[in-house]
Tab-separated table of C-alpha atoms and ligand atoms in Angstrom:
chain	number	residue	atom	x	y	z
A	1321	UNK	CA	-9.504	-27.535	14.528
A	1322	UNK	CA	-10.546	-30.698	16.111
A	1323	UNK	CA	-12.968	-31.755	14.155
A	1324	UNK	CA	-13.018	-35.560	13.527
A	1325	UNK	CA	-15.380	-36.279	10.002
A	1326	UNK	CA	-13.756	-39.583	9.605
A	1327	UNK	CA	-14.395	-40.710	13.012
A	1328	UNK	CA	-18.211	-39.464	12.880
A	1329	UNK	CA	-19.013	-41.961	9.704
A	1330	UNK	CA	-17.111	-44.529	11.686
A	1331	UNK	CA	-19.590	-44.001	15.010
A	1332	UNK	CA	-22.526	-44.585	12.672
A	1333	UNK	CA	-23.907	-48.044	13.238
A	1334	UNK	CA	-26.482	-49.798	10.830
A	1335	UNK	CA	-27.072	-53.629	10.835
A	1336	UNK	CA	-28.980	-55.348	7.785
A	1337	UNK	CA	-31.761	-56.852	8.083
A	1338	UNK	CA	-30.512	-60.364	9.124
A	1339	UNK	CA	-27.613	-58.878	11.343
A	1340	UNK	CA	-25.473	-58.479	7.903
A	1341	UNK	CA	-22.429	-56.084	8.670
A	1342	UNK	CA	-23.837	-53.688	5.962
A	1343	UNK	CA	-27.862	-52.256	5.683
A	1344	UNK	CA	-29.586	-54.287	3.686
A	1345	UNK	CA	-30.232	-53.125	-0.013
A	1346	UNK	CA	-33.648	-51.098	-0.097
A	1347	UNK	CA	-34.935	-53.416	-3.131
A	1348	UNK	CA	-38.278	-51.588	-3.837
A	1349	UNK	CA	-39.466	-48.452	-6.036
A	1350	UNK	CA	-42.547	-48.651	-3.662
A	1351	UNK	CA	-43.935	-49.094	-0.314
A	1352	UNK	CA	-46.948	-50.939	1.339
A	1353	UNK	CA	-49.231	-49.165	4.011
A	1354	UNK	CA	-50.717	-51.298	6.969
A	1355	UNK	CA	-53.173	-48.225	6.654
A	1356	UNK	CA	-54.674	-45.761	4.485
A	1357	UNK	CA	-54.640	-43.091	7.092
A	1358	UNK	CA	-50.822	-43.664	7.530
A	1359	UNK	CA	-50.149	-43.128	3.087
A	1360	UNK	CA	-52.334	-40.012	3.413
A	1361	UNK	CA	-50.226	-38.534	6.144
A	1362	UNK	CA	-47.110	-39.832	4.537
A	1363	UNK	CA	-48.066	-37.453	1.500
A	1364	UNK	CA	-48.654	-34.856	3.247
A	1365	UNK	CA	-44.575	-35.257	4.843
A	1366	UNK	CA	-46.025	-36.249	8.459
A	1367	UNK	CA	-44.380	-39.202	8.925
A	1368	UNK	CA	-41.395	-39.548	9.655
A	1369	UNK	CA	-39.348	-43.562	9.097
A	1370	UNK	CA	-42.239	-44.492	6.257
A	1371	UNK	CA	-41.616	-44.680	3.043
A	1372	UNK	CA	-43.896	-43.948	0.276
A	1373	UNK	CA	-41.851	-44.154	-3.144
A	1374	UNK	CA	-37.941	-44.201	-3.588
A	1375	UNK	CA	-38.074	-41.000	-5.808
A	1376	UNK	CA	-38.974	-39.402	-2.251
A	1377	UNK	CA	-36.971	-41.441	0.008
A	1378	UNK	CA	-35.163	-45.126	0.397
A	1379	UNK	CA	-33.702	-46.334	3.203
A	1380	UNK	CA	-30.331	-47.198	1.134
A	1381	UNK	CA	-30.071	-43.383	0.179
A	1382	UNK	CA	-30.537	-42.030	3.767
A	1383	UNK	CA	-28.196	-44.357	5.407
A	1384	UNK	CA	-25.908	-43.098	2.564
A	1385	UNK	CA	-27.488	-39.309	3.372
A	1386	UNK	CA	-27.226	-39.783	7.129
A	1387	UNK	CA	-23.373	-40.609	6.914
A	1388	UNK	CA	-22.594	-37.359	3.936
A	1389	UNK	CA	-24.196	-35.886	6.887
A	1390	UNK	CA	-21.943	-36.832	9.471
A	1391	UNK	CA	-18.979	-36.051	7.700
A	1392	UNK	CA	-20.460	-32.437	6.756
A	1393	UNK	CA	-21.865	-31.462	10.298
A	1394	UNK	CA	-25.191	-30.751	8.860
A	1395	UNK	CA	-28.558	-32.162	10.547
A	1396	UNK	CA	-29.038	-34.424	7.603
A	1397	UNK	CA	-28.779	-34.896	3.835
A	1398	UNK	CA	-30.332	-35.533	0.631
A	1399	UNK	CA	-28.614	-38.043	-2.227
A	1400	UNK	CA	-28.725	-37.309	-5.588
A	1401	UNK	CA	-28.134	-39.173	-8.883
A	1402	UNK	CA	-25.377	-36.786	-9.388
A	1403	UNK	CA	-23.238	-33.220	-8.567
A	1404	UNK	CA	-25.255	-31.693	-11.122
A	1405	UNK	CA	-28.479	-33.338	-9.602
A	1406	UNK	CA	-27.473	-31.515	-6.129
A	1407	UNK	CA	-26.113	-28.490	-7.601
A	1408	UNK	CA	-29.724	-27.843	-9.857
A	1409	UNK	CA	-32.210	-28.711	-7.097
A	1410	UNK	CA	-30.218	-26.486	-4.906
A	1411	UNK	CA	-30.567	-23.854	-7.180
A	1412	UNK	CA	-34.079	-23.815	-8.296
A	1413	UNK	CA	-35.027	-24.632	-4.563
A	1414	UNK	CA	-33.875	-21.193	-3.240
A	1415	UNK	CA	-34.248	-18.972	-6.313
A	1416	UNK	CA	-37.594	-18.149	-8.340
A	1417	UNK	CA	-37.970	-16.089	-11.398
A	1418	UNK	CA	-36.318	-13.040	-11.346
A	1419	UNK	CA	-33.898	-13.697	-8.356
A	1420	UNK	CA	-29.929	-13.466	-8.616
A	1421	UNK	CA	-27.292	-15.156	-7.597
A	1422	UNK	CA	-23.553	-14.234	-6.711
A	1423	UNK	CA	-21.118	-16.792	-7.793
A	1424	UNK	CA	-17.199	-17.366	-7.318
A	1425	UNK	CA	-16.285	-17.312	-11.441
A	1426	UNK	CA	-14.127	-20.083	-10.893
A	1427	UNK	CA	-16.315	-23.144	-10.762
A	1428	UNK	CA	-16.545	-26.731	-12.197
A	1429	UNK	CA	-17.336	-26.118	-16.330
A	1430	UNK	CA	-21.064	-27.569	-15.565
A	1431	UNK	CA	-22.227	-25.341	-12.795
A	1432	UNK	CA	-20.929	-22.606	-15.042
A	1433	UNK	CA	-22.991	-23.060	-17.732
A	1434	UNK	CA	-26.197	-23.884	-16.017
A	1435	UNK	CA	-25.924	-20.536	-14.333
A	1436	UNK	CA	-24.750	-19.022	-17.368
A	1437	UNK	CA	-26.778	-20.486	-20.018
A	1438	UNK	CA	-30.047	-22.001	-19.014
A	1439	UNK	CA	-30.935	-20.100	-15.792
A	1440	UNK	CA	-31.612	-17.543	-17.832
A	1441	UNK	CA	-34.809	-18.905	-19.413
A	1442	UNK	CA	-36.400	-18.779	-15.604
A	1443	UNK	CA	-34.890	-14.973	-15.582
A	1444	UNK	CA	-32.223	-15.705	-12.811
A	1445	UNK	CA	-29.251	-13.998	-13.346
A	1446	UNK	CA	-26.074	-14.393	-12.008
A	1447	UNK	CA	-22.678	-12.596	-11.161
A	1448	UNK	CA	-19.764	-14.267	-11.667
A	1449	UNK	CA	-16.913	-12.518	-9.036
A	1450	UNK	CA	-13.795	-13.598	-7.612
A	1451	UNK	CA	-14.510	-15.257	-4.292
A	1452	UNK	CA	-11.776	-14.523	-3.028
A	1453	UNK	CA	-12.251	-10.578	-3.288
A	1454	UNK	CA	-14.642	-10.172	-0.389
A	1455	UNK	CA	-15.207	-6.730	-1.922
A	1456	UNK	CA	-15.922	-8.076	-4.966
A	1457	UNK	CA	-18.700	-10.564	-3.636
A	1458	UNK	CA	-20.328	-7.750	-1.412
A	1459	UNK	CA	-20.873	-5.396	-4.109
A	1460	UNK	CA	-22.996	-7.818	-5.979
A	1461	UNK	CA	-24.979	-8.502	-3.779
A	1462	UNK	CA	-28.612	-6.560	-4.871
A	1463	UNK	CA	-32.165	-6.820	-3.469
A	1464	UNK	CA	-32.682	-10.076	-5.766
A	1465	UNK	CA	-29.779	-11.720	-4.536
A	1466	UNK	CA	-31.122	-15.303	-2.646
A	1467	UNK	CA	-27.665	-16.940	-2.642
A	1468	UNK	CA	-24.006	-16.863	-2.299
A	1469	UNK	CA	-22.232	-19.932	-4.004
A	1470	UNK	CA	-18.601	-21.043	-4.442
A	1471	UNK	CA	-16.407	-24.257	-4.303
A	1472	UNK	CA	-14.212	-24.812	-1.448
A	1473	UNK	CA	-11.220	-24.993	-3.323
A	1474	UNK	CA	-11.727	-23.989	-7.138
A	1475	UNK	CA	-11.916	-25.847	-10.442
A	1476	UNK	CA	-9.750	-25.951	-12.033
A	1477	UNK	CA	-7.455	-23.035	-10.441
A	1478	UNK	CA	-7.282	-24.429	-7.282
A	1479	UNK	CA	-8.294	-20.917	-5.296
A	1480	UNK	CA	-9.163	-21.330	-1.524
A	1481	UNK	CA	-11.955	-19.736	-0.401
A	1482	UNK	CA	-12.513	-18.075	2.784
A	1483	UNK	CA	-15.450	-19.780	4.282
A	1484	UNK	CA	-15.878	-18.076	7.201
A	1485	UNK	CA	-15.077	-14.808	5.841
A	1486	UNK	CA	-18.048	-15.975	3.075
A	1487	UNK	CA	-20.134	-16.707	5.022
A	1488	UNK	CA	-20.324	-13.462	7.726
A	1489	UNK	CA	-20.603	-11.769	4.885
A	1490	UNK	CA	-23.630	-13.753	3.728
A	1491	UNK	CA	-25.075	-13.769	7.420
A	1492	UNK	CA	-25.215	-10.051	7.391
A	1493	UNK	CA	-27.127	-10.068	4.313
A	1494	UNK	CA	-28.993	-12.598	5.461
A	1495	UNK	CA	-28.181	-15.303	2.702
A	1496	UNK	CA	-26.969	-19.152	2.437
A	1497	UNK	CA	-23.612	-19.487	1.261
A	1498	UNK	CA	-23.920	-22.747	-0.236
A	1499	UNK	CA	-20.400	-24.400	-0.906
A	1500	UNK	CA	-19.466	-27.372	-3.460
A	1501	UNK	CA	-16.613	-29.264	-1.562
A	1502	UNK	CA	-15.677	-31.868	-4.470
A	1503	UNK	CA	-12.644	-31.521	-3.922
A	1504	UNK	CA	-11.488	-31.311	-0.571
A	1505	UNK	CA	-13.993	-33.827	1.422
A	1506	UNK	CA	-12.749	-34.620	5.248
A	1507	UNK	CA	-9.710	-31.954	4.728
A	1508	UNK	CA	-12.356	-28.727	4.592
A	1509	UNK	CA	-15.431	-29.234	6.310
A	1510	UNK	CA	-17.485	-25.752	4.931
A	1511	UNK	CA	-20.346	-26.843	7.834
A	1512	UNK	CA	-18.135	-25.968	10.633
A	1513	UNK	CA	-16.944	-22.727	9.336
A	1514	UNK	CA	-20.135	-21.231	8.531
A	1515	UNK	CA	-21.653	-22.766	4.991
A	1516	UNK	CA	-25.266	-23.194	5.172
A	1517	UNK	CA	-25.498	-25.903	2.439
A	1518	UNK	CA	-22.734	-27.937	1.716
A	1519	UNK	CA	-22.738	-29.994	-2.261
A	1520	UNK	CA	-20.535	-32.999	-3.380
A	1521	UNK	CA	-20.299	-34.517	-6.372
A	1522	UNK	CA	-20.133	-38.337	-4.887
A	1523	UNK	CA	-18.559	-39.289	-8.616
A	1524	UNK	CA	-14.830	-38.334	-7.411
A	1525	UNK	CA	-13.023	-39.088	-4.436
A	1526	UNK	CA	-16.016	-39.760	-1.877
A	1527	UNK	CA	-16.751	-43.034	-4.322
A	1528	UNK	CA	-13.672	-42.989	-5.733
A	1529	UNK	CA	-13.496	-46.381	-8.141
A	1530	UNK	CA	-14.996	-44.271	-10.982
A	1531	UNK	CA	-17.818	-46.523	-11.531
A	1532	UNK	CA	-20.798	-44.751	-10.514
A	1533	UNK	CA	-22.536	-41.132	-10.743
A	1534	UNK	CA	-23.856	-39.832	-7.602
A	1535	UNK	CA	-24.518	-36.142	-5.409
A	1536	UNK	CA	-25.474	-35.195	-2.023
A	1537	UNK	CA	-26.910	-31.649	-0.572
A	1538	UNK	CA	-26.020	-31.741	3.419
A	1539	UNK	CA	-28.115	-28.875	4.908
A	1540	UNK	CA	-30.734	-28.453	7.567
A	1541	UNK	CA	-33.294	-30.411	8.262
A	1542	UNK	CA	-35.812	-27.742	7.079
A	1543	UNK	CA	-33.805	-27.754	3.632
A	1544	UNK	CA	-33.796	-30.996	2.792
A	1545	UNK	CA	-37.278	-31.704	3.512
A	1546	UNK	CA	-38.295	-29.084	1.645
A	1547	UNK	CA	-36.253	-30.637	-1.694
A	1548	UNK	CA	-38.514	-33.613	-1.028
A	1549	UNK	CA	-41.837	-31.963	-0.421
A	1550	UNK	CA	-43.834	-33.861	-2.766
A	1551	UNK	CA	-45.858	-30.548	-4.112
A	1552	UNK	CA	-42.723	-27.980	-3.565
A	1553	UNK	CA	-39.604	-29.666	-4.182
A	1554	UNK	CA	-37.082	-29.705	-6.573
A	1555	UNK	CA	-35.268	-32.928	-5.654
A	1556	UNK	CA	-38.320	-34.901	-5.836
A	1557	UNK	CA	-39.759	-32.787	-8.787
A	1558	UNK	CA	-36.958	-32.411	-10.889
A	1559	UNK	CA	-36.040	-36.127	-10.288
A	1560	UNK	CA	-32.443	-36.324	-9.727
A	1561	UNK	CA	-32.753	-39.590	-7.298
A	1562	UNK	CA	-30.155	-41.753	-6.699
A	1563	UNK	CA	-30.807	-45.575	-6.987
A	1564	UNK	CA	-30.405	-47.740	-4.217
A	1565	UNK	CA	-27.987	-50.256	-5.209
A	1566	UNK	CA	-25.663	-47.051	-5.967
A	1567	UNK	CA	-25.965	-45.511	-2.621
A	1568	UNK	CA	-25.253	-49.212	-0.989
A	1569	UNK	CA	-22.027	-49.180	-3.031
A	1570	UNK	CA	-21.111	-45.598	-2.573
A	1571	UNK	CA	-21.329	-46.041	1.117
A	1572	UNK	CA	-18.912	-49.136	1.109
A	1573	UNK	CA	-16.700	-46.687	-0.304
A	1574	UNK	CA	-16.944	-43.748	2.249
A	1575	UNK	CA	-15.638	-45.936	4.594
A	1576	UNK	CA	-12.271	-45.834	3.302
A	1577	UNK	CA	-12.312	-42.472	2.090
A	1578	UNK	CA	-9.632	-40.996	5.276
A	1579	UNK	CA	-7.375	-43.590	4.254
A	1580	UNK	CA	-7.700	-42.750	0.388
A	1581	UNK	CA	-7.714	-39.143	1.105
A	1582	UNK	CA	-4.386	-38.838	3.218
A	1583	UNK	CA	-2.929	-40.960	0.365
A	1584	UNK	CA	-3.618	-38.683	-2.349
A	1585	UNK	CA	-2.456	-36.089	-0.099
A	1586	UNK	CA	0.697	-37.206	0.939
A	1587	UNK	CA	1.059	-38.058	-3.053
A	1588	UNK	CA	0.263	-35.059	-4.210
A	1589	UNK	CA	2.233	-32.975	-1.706
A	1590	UNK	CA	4.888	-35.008	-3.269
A	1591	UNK	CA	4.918	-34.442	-6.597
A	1592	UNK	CA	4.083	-30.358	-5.856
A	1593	UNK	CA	7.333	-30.413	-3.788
A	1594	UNK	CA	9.576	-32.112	-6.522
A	1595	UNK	CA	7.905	-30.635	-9.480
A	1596	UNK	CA	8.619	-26.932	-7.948
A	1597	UNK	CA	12.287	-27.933	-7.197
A	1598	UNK	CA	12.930	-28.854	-10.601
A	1599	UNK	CA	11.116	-25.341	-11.423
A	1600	UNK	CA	8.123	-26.273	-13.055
A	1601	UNK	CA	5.244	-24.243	-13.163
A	1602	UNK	CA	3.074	-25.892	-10.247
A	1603	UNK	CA	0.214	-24.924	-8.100
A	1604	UNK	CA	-0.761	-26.854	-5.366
A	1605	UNK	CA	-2.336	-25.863	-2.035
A	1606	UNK	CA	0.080	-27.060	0.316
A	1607	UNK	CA	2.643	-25.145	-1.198
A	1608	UNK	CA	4.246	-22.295	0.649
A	1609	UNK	CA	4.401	-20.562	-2.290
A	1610	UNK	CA	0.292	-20.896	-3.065
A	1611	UNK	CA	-1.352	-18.003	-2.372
A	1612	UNK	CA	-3.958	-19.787	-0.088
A	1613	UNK	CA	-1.539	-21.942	1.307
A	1614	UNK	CA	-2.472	-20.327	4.285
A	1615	UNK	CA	-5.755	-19.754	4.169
A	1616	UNK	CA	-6.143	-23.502	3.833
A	1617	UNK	CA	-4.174	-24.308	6.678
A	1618	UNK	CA	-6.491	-22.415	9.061
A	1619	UNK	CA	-9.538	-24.168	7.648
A	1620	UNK	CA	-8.277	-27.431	7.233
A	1621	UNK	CA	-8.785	-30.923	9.524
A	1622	UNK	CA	-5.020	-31.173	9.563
A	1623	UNK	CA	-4.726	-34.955	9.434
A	1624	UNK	CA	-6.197	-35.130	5.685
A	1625	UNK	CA	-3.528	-32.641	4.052
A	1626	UNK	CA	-4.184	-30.287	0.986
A	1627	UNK	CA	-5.813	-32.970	-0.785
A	1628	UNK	CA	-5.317	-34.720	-4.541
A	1629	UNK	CA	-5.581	-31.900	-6.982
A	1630	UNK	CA	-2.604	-30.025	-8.359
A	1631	UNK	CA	-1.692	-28.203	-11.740
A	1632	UNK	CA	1.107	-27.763	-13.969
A	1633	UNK	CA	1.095	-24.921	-16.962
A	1634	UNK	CA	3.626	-26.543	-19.229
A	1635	UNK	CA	3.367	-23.470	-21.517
A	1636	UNK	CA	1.328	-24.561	-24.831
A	1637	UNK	CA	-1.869	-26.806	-25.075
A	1638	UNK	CA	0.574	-28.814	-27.758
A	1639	UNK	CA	2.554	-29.150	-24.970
A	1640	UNK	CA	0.242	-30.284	-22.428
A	1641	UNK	CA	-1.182	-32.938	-25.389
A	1642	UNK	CA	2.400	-34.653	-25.620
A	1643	UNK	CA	3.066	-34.924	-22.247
A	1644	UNK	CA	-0.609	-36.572	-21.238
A	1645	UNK	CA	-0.423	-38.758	-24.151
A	1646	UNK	CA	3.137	-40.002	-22.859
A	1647	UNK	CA	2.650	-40.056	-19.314
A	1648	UNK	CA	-0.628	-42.466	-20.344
A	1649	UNK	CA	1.681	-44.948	-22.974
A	1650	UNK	CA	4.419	-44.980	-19.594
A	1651	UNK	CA	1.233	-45.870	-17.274
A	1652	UNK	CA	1.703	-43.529	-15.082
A	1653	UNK	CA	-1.950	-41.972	-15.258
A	1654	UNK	CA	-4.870	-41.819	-17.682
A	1655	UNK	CA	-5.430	-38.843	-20.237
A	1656	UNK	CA	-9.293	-38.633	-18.700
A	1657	UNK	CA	-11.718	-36.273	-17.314
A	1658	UNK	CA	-12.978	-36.681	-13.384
A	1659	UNK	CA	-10.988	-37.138	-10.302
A	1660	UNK	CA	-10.699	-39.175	-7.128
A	1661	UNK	CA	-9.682	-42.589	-8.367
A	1662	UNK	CA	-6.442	-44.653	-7.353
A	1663	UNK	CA	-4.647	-43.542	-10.690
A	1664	UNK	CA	-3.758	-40.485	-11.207
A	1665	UNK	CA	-5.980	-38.613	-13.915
A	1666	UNK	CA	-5.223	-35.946	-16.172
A	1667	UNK	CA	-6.825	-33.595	-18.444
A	1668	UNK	CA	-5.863	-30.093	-19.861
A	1669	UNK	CA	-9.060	-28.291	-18.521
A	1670	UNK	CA	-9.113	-25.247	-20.786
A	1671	UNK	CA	-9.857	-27.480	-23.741
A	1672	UNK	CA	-12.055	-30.086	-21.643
A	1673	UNK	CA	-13.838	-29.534	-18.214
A	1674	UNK	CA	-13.699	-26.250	-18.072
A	1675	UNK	CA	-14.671	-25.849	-22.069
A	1676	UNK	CA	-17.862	-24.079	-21.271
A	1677	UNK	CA	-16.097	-21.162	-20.049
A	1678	UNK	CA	-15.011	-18.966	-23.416
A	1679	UNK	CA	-11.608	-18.162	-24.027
A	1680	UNK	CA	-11.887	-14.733	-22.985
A	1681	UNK	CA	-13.117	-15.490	-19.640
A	1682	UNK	CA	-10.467	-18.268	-19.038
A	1683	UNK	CA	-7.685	-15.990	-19.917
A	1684	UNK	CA	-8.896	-13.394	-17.631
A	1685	UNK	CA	-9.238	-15.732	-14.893
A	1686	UNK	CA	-5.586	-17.496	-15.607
A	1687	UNK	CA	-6.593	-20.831	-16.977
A	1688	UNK	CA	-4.092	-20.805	-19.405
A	1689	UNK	CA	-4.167	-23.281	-23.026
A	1690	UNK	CA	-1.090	-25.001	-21.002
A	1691	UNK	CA	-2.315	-25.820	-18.034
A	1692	UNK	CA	-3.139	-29.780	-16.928
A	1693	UNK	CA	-5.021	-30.506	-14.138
A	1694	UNK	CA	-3.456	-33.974	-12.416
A	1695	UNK	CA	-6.296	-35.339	-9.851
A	1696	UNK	CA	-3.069	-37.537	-8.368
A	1697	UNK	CA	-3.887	-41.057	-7.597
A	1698	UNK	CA	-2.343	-43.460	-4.281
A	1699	UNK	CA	0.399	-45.076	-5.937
A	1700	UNK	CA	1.761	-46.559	-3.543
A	1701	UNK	CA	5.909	-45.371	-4.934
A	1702	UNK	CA	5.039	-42.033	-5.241
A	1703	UNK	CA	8.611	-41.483	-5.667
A	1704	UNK	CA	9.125	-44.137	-8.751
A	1705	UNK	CA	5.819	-42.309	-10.213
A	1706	UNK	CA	7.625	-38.917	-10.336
A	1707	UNK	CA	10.871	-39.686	-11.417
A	1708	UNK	CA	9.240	-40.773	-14.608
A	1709	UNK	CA	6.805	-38.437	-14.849
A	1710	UNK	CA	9.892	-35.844	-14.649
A	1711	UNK	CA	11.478	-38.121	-17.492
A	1712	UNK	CA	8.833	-37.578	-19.714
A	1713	UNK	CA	9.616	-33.695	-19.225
A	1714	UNK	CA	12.765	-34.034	-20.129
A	1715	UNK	CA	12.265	-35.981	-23.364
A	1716	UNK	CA	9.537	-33.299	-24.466
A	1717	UNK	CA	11.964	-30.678	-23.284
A	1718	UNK	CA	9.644	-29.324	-20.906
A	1719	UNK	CA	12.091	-29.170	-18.645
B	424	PLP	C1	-17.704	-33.288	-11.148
B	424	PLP	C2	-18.059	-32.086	-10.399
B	424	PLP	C3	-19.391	-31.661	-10.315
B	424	PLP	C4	-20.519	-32.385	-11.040
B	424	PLP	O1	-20.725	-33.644	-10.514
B	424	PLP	P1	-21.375	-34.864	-11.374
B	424	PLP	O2	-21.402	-35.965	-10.400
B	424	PLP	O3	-20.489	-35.088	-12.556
B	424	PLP	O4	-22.728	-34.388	-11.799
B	424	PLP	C5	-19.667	-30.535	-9.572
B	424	PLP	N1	-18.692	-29.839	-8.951
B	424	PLP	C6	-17.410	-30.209	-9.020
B	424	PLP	C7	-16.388	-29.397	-8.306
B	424	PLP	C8	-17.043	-31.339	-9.742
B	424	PLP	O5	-15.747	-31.685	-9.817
């Protein structure tokens, strides 16, 4: 595949507004009209480069938008406060009361248990399937069904999902596949294979200094306007807007985001490599021996690899406890939720970020008490970073 997202943010070019290197800082909740004629049509989502109120639009968050959108293939892009922000105007954007939605079961904890626990009170119900059992997602599709939603590669269980396969099979039954890709910007690019609408949480590796909250839905023109629509829309209804200064900083960061993201890559390929030598119980997509390994290859923009996420099962949540809380005193990570910064991260997601889901459920779908998710971080001795980490195995007789 040949497609270049790194080199499309690059070819963007925005001056501020006294020839400063970066756009100025859109400093305003709210905009002046040279005429009255010109507000009225701006209501009414007419014109196009004025701005009315930052809820609705700021120039900070679509030069942030335009460049999510260059690095997604979509026409454009809307910003949002946060994932969650994206992921629930999304939602209540295409579905109304009574509608249904078919969902890959393994997804981030907080997607879960909006679909599972509060879309309810507007009636919308949802089936949670295995993406990766195309099957399994056709035969729940109904006549209610208005979407098909999964994550590129799964929280915590790291499953690949066939995005083109997805979304033929959505095309036929005439529905958007809308795809989270948290976790695998630049290497998967769900646009290009088919996705219709295309969600990041901006919190993890696309800002990736873990200081600031942010979202982005990259979809069609037609979409994203709509989400705005002053009257209709759930991004500028609900309220999830980014602020300005954030999307000023969170842009500074895309720009080094191919560097960062080969880095946890190569890392992470790393540590999968050695940790399955030594025979620990690892799963990471660039393994062989993952079950997608493959699938991911075909999908993937080659020169990003398989991305920062792996897992271990280290057989007992006890277990898991122990080693996190050493591997933190030894500095080699922090025991901590999220993902995408430059140390590694680590959290055992049965008990944490993927908590909403009940037991049952997680046992069914293999998230096991043991298992630690590691978002790897660049270190830049990789190889000094897991001989330790394999030390601390040893002492806790994990391996
Ligand atoms: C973190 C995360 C979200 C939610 O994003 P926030 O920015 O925390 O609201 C959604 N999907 C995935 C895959 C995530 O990792």
């Amino acid at each position: 595949m040949k497609f270049k997202p790194a080199n499309n943010i690059q070819d963007l070019q925005y001056f501020g507004e006294f020839g400063g290197v970066n756009p100025s800082i859109s400093d305003s909740s709210t905009y002046t009209f040279l005429s009255a004629k010109t507000m009225f049509d701006t209501f009414e989502g007419n014109t196009e480069g004025c701005y009315l109120y930052s809820r609705h639009s700021s120039p900070s968050n679509l030069y942030l938008g335009e460049a999510l959108a260059a690095m997604e293939n979509t026409e454009t892009a809307n910003v949002t406060a946060s994932g969650m922000g994206a992921i629930t105007a999304t939602i209540f954007q295409l579905c109304n009361a009574g509608d249904h939605i078919v969902s890959s079961r393994t997804i981030y904890g907080g997607t879960y248990a909006f679909m599972k626990n509060f879309l309810p009170k507007f009636n919308i119900k949802c089936s949670f399937v295995d993406s990766t059992d195309l099957n399994a997602v056709e035969q729940s599709i109904t006549k209610k069904t208005k979407m098909i939603y999964c994550e590129t590669l799964s929280n915590p269980l790291l499953e690949v999902s066939d995005i083109a396969a997805l979304s033929k099979l959505a095309k036929k039954y005439d529905l958007p596949l809308v795809v989270d890709n948290t976790f695998s910007p630049l290497s998967i690019t769900p646009a290009v294979l088919g996705a219709d609408i295309v969600i990041h949480s901006l919190t993890k590796f696309i800002n990736g200094s873990s200081d600031a909250v942010g979202g982005v839905v990259c979809a069609s023109k037609d979409f994203c306007l709509s989400l705005k629509d002053v009257n209709q829309g759930a991004g500028m209804l609900l309220g999830s807007t980014l602020d300005s200064i954030r999307a000023s900083s969170i842009l500074k960061n895309l720009r080094t985001l191919h560097i960062r993201i080969k880095k946890h890559s190569e890392n992470a390929l790393y540590l999968a490599e050695n940790f399955e030598k030594a025979g620990l119980k690892v799963v990471y997509p660039g393994l062989p021996s993952h079950p997608g390994h493959e699938k991911f290859k075909k999908q993937m923009n080659s020169e990003y690899g398989f991305g920062g996420l792996l897992t271990l099962d280290v057989g007992s949540l006890e277990k898991a406890n122990e080693l996190m809380e050493m591997m933190q005193k030894e500095n080699l990570g922090y025991l901590a939720v999220s993902l995408g910064f430059y140390k590694t991260l680590f959290s055992a997601s049965g008990s944490s970020t993927s908590s909403e889901i009940p037991e049952e459920e997680q046992r069914e779908m293999g998230l096991s008490d043991g298992l630690i998710r590691f978002s790897i971080g660049i270190d830049n001795d990789i190889n000094r970073t897991c001989e330790l980490m394999m030390d601390c195995m040893k002492k806790l007789e994990i391996l």
